[in-house]
CSV table of C-alpha atoms in Angstrom, one decimal:
chain,number,residue,atom,x,y,z
T,190,MET,CA,4.3,41.6,3.9
T,191,LYS,CA,6.0,38.6,5.4
T,192,ALA,CA,7.0,35.4,3.6
T,193,LEU,CA,8.4,32.1,4.8
T,194,TYR,CA,11.9,31.0,3.7
T,195,CYS,CA,14.1,28.0,4.4
T,196,GLN,CA,17.5,28.9,5.8
T,197,GLN,CA,20.4,26.6,4.7
T,198,ASN,CA,22.6,25.5,7.6
T,199,SER,CA,25.8,23.6,7.7
T,200,PRO,CA,25.8,20.0,6.2
T,201,GLY,CA,24.2,17.6,8.6
T,202,GLU,CA,22.2,20.2,10.5
T,203,GLU,CA,18.4,20.5,10.3
T,204,MET,CA,16.9,23.3,8.2
T,205,THR,CA,15.4,26.3,9.9
T,206,PHE,CA,12.3,28.1,8.6
T,207,VAL,CA,12.0,31.8,9.1
T,208,PHE,CA,9.5,34.5,8.3
T,209,GLN,CA,11.2,37.5,6.5
T,210,GLU,CA,9.7,40.9,5.9
T,211,ARG,CA,9.8,41.3,2.1
T,212,GLU,CA,10.1,44.4,0.1
T,213,ASN,CA,7.3,45.7,-2.0
T,214,LEU,CA,6.6,43.7,-5.1
T,215,PRO,CA,8.3,45.0,-8.3
T,216,PRO,CA,6.2,46.3,-11.1
T,217,THR,CA,4.2,43.6,-12.9
T,218,ARG,CA,6.1,42.4,-15.9
T,219,ASP,CA,4.5,41.7,-19.3
T,220,ASN,CA,3.7,38.1,-18.7
T,221,ASP,CA,3.3,38.2,-14.9
T,222,VAL,CA,0.1,37.7,-13.0
T,223,LYS,CA,-0.3,39.3,-9.6
T,224,ILE,CA,-2.1,37.0,-7.2
T,225,GLN,CA,-3.7,37.3,-3.8
T,226,VAL,CA,-2.8,33.9,-2.3
T,227,ARG,CA,-5.8,32.1,-0.6
T,228,ALA,CA,-4.1,28.7,0.1
T,229,CYS,CA,-0.6,27.2,-0.2
T,230,ALA,CA,0.3,23.5,0.2
T,231,LEU,CA,3.5,22.5,1.9
T,232,SER,CA,5.9,20.0,0.3
T,233,TRP,CA,9.2,18.5,1.2
T,234,ILE,CA,12.2,20.6,-0.1
T,235,ASP,CA,14.8,18.6,-2.1
T,236,THR,CA,17.9,20.6,-1.3
T,237,LYS,CA,20.1,18.0,-3.0
T,238,LEU,CA,18.2,18.5,-6.3
T,239,LEU,CA,18.4,22.3,-6.0
T,240,SER,CA,22.1,22.0,-5.4
T,241,GLU,CA,22.6,19.7,-8.4
T,242,ILE,CA,20.8,22.2,-10.8
T,243,LYS,CA,22.6,25.2,-9.3
T,244,LEU,CA,19.6,26.7,-7.5
T,245,GLU,CA,20.9,26.4,-4.0
T,246,LYS,CA,21.0,29.7,-2.0
T,247,GLU,CA,21.1,30.9,1.5
T,248,LEU,CA,17.4,31.6,1.8
T,249,LEU,CA,15.0,29.4,-0.2
T,250,PRO,CA,11.4,30.5,-0.7
T,251,VAL,CA,8.9,28.0,0.8
T,252,GLY,CA,5.5,27.0,-0.6
T,253,ARG,CA,5.0,26.4,-4.3
T,254,GLU,CA,1.5,24.9,-4.7
T,255,ILE,CA,-0.8,27.9,-4.6
T,256,SER,CA,-4.4,29.0,-5.3
T,257,GLY,CA,-5.6,32.5,-5.3
T,258,VAL,CA,-7.3,35.5,-7.0
T,259,VAL,CA,-5.8,37.5,-9.8
T,260,LEU,CA,-5.3,41.1,-8.8
T,261,GLU,CA,-3.5,42.4,-11.9
T,262,VAL,CA,-2.1,41.1,-15.1
T,263,GLY,CA,0.9,42.2,-17.3
T,264,ARG,CA,0.1,43.8,-20.7
T,265,LYS,CA,1.0,40.6,-22.6
T,266,VAL,CA,-1.0,38.2,-20.5
T,267,SER,CA,-3.7,36.5,-22.6
T,268,PHE,CA,-5.1,33.7,-20.4
T,269,PHE,CA,-6.2,35.6,-17.3
T,270,GLN,CA,-7.8,38.8,-16.1
T,271,PRO,CA,-8.4,40.4,-12.7
T,272,ASP,CA,-10.8,38.5,-10.4
T,273,ASP,CA,-10.0,35.1,-12.0
T,274,GLU,CA,-9.5,32.3,-9.6
T,275,VAL,CA,-6.3,30.4,-10.4
T,276,VAL,CA,-4.1,27.5,-9.2
T,277,GLY,CA,-0.6,26.4,-10.0
T,278,ILE,CA,2.9,25.4,-9.0
T,279,LEU,CA,5.7,27.9,-8.7
T,280,PRO,CA,8.8,26.9,-10.7
T,281,LEU,CA,11.9,25.6,-8.9
T,282,ASP,CA,13.8,28.9,-9.6
T,283,SER,CA,11.0,31.1,-8.4
T,284,GLU,CA,12.0,34.0,-6.1
T,285,GLU,CA,8.5,34.0,-4.7
T,286,SER,CA,7.3,32.3,-1.5
T,287,GLY,CA,3.8,30.9,-1.8
T,288,LEU,CA,3.4,31.7,1.9
T,289,CYS,CA,3.0,35.4,1.2
T,290,GLU,CA,-0.2,37.3,0.8
T,291,VAL,CA,0.5,38.7,-2.7
T,292,ILE,CA,3.0,37.2,-5.3
T,293,LEU,CA,3.9,37.5,-8.9
T,294,VAL,CA,3.7,34.4,-11.2
T,295,HIS,CA,4.3,33.9,-14.9
T,296,GLU,CA,1.0,33.1,-16.6
T,297,HIS,CA,2.4,29.8,-18.0
T,298,TYR,CA,2.5,28.2,-14.5
T,299,LEU,CA,-1.2,28.8,-13.8
T,300,VAL,CA,-4.6,27.5,-14.8
T,301,ARG,CA,-8.1,28.5,-13.8
T,302,LYS,CA,-9.6,27.0,-10.6
T,303,PRO,CA,-13.1,25.6,-11.1
T,304,GLU,CA,-15.7,27.6,-9.1
T,305,LYS,CA,-16.9,24.6,-7.1
T,306,VAL,CA,-13.4,23.6,-6.0
T,307,CYS,CA,-12.3,25.2,-2.7
T,308,TRP,CA,-9.0,27.0,-2.3
T,309,VAL,CA,-7.5,24.4,0.0
T,310,GLU,CA,-8.4,21.4,-2.1
T,311,ALA,CA,-7.0,23.1,-5.3
T,312,ALA,CA,-3.6,23.9,-3.7
T,313,GLY,CA,-3.5,20.6,-1.8
T,314,THR,CA,-4.1,18.4,-4.8
T,315,VAL,CA,-2.2,19.9,-7.7
T,316,ARG,CA,1.3,18.5,-7.0
T,317,ASP,CA,0.1,15.0,-6.2
T,318,GLY,CA,-2.0,15.1,-9.3
T,319,VAL,CA,1.0,16.1,-11.5
T,320,ARG,CA,3.0,13.2,-9.9
T,321,ALA,CA,0.2,10.7,-10.5
T,322,TYR,CA,-0.3,11.8,-14.1
T,323,THR,CA,3.4,11.6,-14.8
T,324,ALA,CA,3.7,8.1,-13.4
T,325,LEU,CA,0.5,6.6,-14.7
T,326,HIS,CA,0.0,8.3,-18.1
T,327,TYR,CA,3.4,9.4,-19.4
T,328,LEU,CA,5.6,6.7,-17.8
T,329,SER,CA,3.4,3.6,-17.8
T,330,GLN,CA,0.3,4.3,-20.0
T,331,VAL,CA,-2.1,2.7,-17.6
T,332,SER,CA,-5.3,1.6,-19.4
T,333,PRO,CA,-8.3,-0.7,-18.7
T,334,GLY,CA,-7.4,-4.2,-17.8
T,335,LYS,CA,-4.0,-3.4,-16.3
T,336,THR,CA,-3.1,-4.0,-12.7
T,337,VAL,CA,-1.3,-1.4,-10.6
T,338,LEU,CA,0.2,-1.6,-7.1
T,339,VAL,CA,0.6,1.7,-5.3
T,340,MET,CA,2.9,1.5,-2.4
T,341,ASP,CA,1.6,3.4,0.7
T,342,GLY,CA,-1.8,4.0,-0.9
T,343,ALA,CA,-3.1,6.0,2.0
T,344,SER,CA,-0.5,8.8,1.6
T,345,PRO,CA,-1.6,12.0,-0.2
T,346,PHE,CA,0.2,10.9,-3.4
T,347,GLY,CA,-0.9,7.3,-3.1
T,348,THR,CA,-4.5,8.3,-2.7
T,349,ILE,CA,-4.6,10.4,-5.9
T,350,ALA,CA,-2.6,7.7,-7.8
T,351,ILE,CA,-5.2,5.1,-6.8
T,352,GLN,CA,-8.1,7.3,-7.9
T,353,LEU,CA,-6.5,8.1,-11.3
T,354,ALA,CA,-5.6,4.4,-12.0
T,355,GLN,CA,-9.2,3.3,-11.1
T,356,HIS,CA,-10.6,6.1,-13.3
T,357,ARG,CA,-8.6,4.7,-16.2
T,358,GLY,CA,-10.1,1.3,-15.6
T,359,ALA,CA,-7.1,-0.4,-14.0
T,360,LYS,CA,-7.3,-2.9,-11.1
T,361,VAL,CA,-5.5,-1.4,-8.1
T,362,ILE,CA,-3.6,-3.1,-5.4
T,363,SER,CA,-2.1,-1.2,-2.5
T,364,THR,CA,0.0,-1.6,0.7
T,365,ALA,CA,-0.7,0.0,4.0
T,366,HIS,CA,1.6,1.1,6.8
T,367,SER,CA,-0.8,0.8,9.7
T,368,LEU,CA,-4.3,-0.5,10.6
T,369,GLU,CA,-5.7,3.0,10.2
T,370,ASP,CA,-4.3,3.3,6.7
T,371,LYS,CA,-5.7,-0.2,5.8
T,372,GLN,CA,-9.1,0.8,7.1
T,373,TYR,CA,-9.0,4.1,5.0
T,374,LEU,CA,-8.1,2.2,1.9
T,375,GLU,CA,-10.9,-0.4,2.4
T,376,ARG,CA,-13.4,2.5,2.6
T,377,LEU,CA,-12.4,3.8,-0.9
T,378,ARG,CA,-14.9,3.3,-3.7
T,379,PRO,CA,-14.3,1.5,-5.9
T,380,PRO,CA,-12.6,-0.8,-3.4
T,381,VAL,CA,-8.8,-1.4,-3.4
T,382,ASP,CA,-7.3,-4.9,-3.4
T,383,MET,CA,-5.0,-5.4,-0.4
T,384,ARG,CA,-3.3,-8.5,-1.6
T,385,GLN,CA,-0.2,-9.4,-3.7
T,386,PRO,CA,1.6,-6.7,-5.6
T,387,LEU,CA,2.4,-6.6,-9.4
T,388,VAL,CA,3.9,-3.1,-9.9
T,389,ALA,CA,5.5,-1.0,-7.3
T,390,ARG,CA,7.8,1.9,-6.3
T,391,LEU,CA,10.6,2.0,-3.8
T,392,TYR,CA,10.6,4.7,-1.2
T,393,SER,CA,12.7,7.8,-1.9
T,394,ASN,CA,15.3,9.5,0.3
T,395,GLU,CA,12.7,11.9,1.4
T,396,ASP,CA,10.7,9.1,2.9
T,397,GLU,CA,13.6,7.5,4.8
T,398,SER,CA,13.0,9.0,8.2
T,399,THR,CA,9.5,7.7,8.5
T,400,LEU,CA,9.7,4.4,6.5
T,401,LYS,CA,13.1,3.0,7.5
T,402,PRO,CA,11.9,1.2,10.6
T,403,GLN,CA,9.2,-0.7,8.6
T,404,LEU,CA,9.5,-3.6,6.3
T,405,LEU,CA,10.1,-2.4,2.7
T,406,PRO,CA,10.2,-4.4,-0.5
T,407,HIS,CA,13.6,-5.3,-1.9
T,408,LYS,CA,14.2,-4.4,-5.6
T,409,HIS,CA,14.6,-8.1,-6.4
T,410,ASP,CA,11.1,-8.8,-5.0
T,411,ILE,CA,9.6,-6.0,-7.1
T,412,ILE,CA,11.3,-7.2,-10.3
T,413,THR,CA,10.2,-10.8,-9.6
T,414,LEU,CA,6.6,-9.7,-9.3
T,415,LEU,CA,6.6,-7.6,-12.5
T,416,GLY,CA,4.6,-9.2,-15.3
T,417,VAL,CA,5.6,-9.4,-18.9
T,418,GLY,CA,5.8,-5.9,-20.3
T,419,GLY,CA,5.4,-4.5,-16.8
T,420,HIS,CA,6.6,-1.1,-15.6
T,421,TRP,CA,8.3,-0.2,-12.3
T,422,ILE,CA,7.9,3.5,-11.5
T,423,THR,CA,10.3,4.6,-8.7
T,424,THR,CA,11.3,7.8,-7.0
T,425,GLU,CA,14.5,6.2,-5.8
T,426,LYS,CA,17.1,8.4,-7.5
T,427,ASN,CA,20.0,6.2,-6.4
T,428,LEU,CA,18.6,2.9,-7.5
T,429,GLN,CA,21.3,0.5,-8.6
T,430,LEU,CA,20.4,-2.5,-10.8
T,431,ASP,CA,22.8,-5.5,-10.7
T,432,PRO,CA,23.3,-7.6,-13.9
T,433,PRO,CA,20.8,-10.3,-12.7
T,434,ASP,CA,18.2,-7.6,-12.2
T,435,SER,CA,18.7,-6.3,-15.7
T,436,HIS,CA,18.6,-9.8,-17.1
T,437,SER,CA,15.3,-10.5,-15.4
T,438,LEU,CA,13.8,-7.3,-16.7
T,439,PHE,CA,15.1,-8.2,-20.2
T,440,LEU,CA,13.5,-11.6,-20.1
T,441,LYS,CA,10.1,-10.0,-19.2
T,442,GLY,CA,10.4,-7.1,-21.5
T,443,ALA,CA,9.8,-5.0,-18.4
T,444,SER,CA,11.1,-1.5,-17.7
T,445,VAL,CA,12.1,0.8,-14.9
T,446,SER,CA,11.2,4.5,-15.0
T,447,PHE,CA,12.2,7.3,-12.7
T,448,LEU,CA,9.4,9.6,-11.4
T,449,ASN,CA,10.6,13.2,-11.1
T,450,ASP,CA,7.6,15.5,-11.5
T,451,GLU,CA,9.9,18.6,-11.5
T,452,VAL,CA,10.9,17.8,-15.1
T,453,TRP,CA,7.8,19.7,-16.3
T,454,ASN,CA,9.2,23.0,-14.9
T,455,LEU,CA,12.8,22.4,-15.9
T,456,SER,CA,12.0,22.8,-19.6
T,457,ASN,CA,9.5,24.9,-21.5
T,458,ILE,CA,9.3,22.4,-24.4
T,459,GLN,CA,6.4,20.5,-22.7
T,460,GLN,CA,4.6,23.5,-21.3
T,461,GLY,CA,1.4,22.9,-23.3
T,462,LYS,CA,1.1,19.3,-22.0
T,463,TYR,CA,1.9,20.5,-18.5
T,464,LEU,CA,-0.9,23.0,-18.5
T,465,CYS,CA,-3.3,20.4,-19.9
T,466,ILE,CA,-2.4,18.1,-16.9
T,467,LEU,CA,-3.1,20.9,-14.5
T,468,GLU,CA,-6.5,21.6,-16.1
T,469,ASP,CA,-7.4,18.0,-16.1
T,470,ILE,CA,-6.5,17.7,-12.4
T,471,MET,CA,-8.8,20.5,-11.6
T,472,GLU,CA,-11.6,19.0,-13.7
T,473,LYS,CA,-11.3,15.7,-11.9
T,474,LEU,CA,-11.2,17.5,-8.6
T,475,SER,CA,-14.4,19.4,-9.5
T,476,SER,CA,-16.1,16.2,-10.6
T,477,ASN,CA,-15.2,14.4,-7.4
T,478,ILE,CA,-13.0,11.8,-9.2
T,479,PHE,CA,-10.1,13.1,-7.0
T,480,ARG,CA,-10.7,13.1,-3.3
T,481,PRO,CA,-7.5,14.2,-1.7
T,482,GLN,CA,-6.0,13.3,1.7
T,483,LEU,CA,-5.8,16.7,3.3
T,484,ASP,CA,-5.3,17.7,6.9
T,485,GLU,CA,-7.4,20.5,8.5
T,486,PRO,CA,-6.5,23.9,7.0
T,487,ILE,CA,-3.7,25.6,8.9
T,488,PRO,CA,-3.4,29.3,9.7
T,489,LEU,CA,-0.4,31.2,8.4
T,490,TYR,CA,1.0,31.8,11.8
T,491,GLU,CA,1.5,28.0,12.2
T,492,ALA,CA,3.2,27.6,8.8
T,493,LYS,CA,6.7,27.5,10.3
T,494,VAL,CA,6.0,24.6,12.7
T,495,SER,CA,4.0,22.8,10.0
T,496,MET,CA,6.8,23.1,7.5
T,497,GLU,CA,9.2,21.6,10.0
T,498,ILE,CA,6.9,18.6,10.4
T,499,VAL,CA,6.7,18.3,6.6
T,500,GLN,CA,10.4,18.4,6.1
T,501,LYS,CA,10.9,15.7,8.7
T,502,ASN,CA,8.3,13.6,6.8
T,503,GLN,CA,6.1,13.3,9.9
T,504,ALA,CA,2.8,14.4,8.3
T,505,ARG,CA,0.6,11.7,7.0
T,506,LYS,CA,-1.9,14.0,5.3
T,507,ARG,CA,-1.2,17.0,3.0
T,508,GLN,CA,-0.6,20.2,5.0
T,509,VAL,CA,-2.3,23.3,3.5
T,510,ILE,CA,-2.0,26.8,4.8
T,511,GLN,CA,-5.2,28.9,4.4
T,512,PHE,CA,-5.0,32.7,4.3
């Protein structure tokens, strides 16, 4: 079997993606689930984060959001049995590439896929769902009557964040990067307000290549627009607040939180909550509350080219490989 890997080059050079023939899978361990992969979504690889947590290596497995069919389970697996349909996100330290026909996954990273949800939608929604839940439920406790601005609401993550906020009864405001994005947002039901922002997030380093030429909000603008007790959720890991910024936040009783959805897999303490999030994402996908922004399914032989596009942040819709 072949699997896709990311090859680390010298600093400053672009990544290269290569298919490698992999050895036969090792025997299924006690808590492992052997899965025949049916779909795998592609996401940007944060090599800096991997380096910081000492997970950097010459060949990194590519593809972590997977859906598939259970082929075999370890003797201590209690949640699944052969022929179950499952979905999940492989942990950061996984040796498995989701872009491989058969993989081994610990049962605690998987939940059942609803029968009416297709493979591509399951794999293509699970990460954006986790990010949206982390931001809107755990970091800001969005509830009826609150107002939320989602920057770049037509992106895959923005779309799910808008739908989750609306489902929780919040009024949603969004920004758009193009006329096409604006028209897409205006077609959403319930409708999205396209006027002044109240809560926002700065772009992260991974967005820099595509967003830098465009007008972006300054941190002072965002803090000024926050209401009393407001929350600013940002993925900008190098955000620096100056004393006047902190004073303004203090006067409003407002806060800044950092969105890093990988925290769920960096510690097992919150594993129960994490699995509940995955299950709820699938339930909302099944009931059509979540309607993801997905591109047309991509065959495995085009995965290398598609991953290069994703890593350069040139894909406006979620890219999903279908087996």
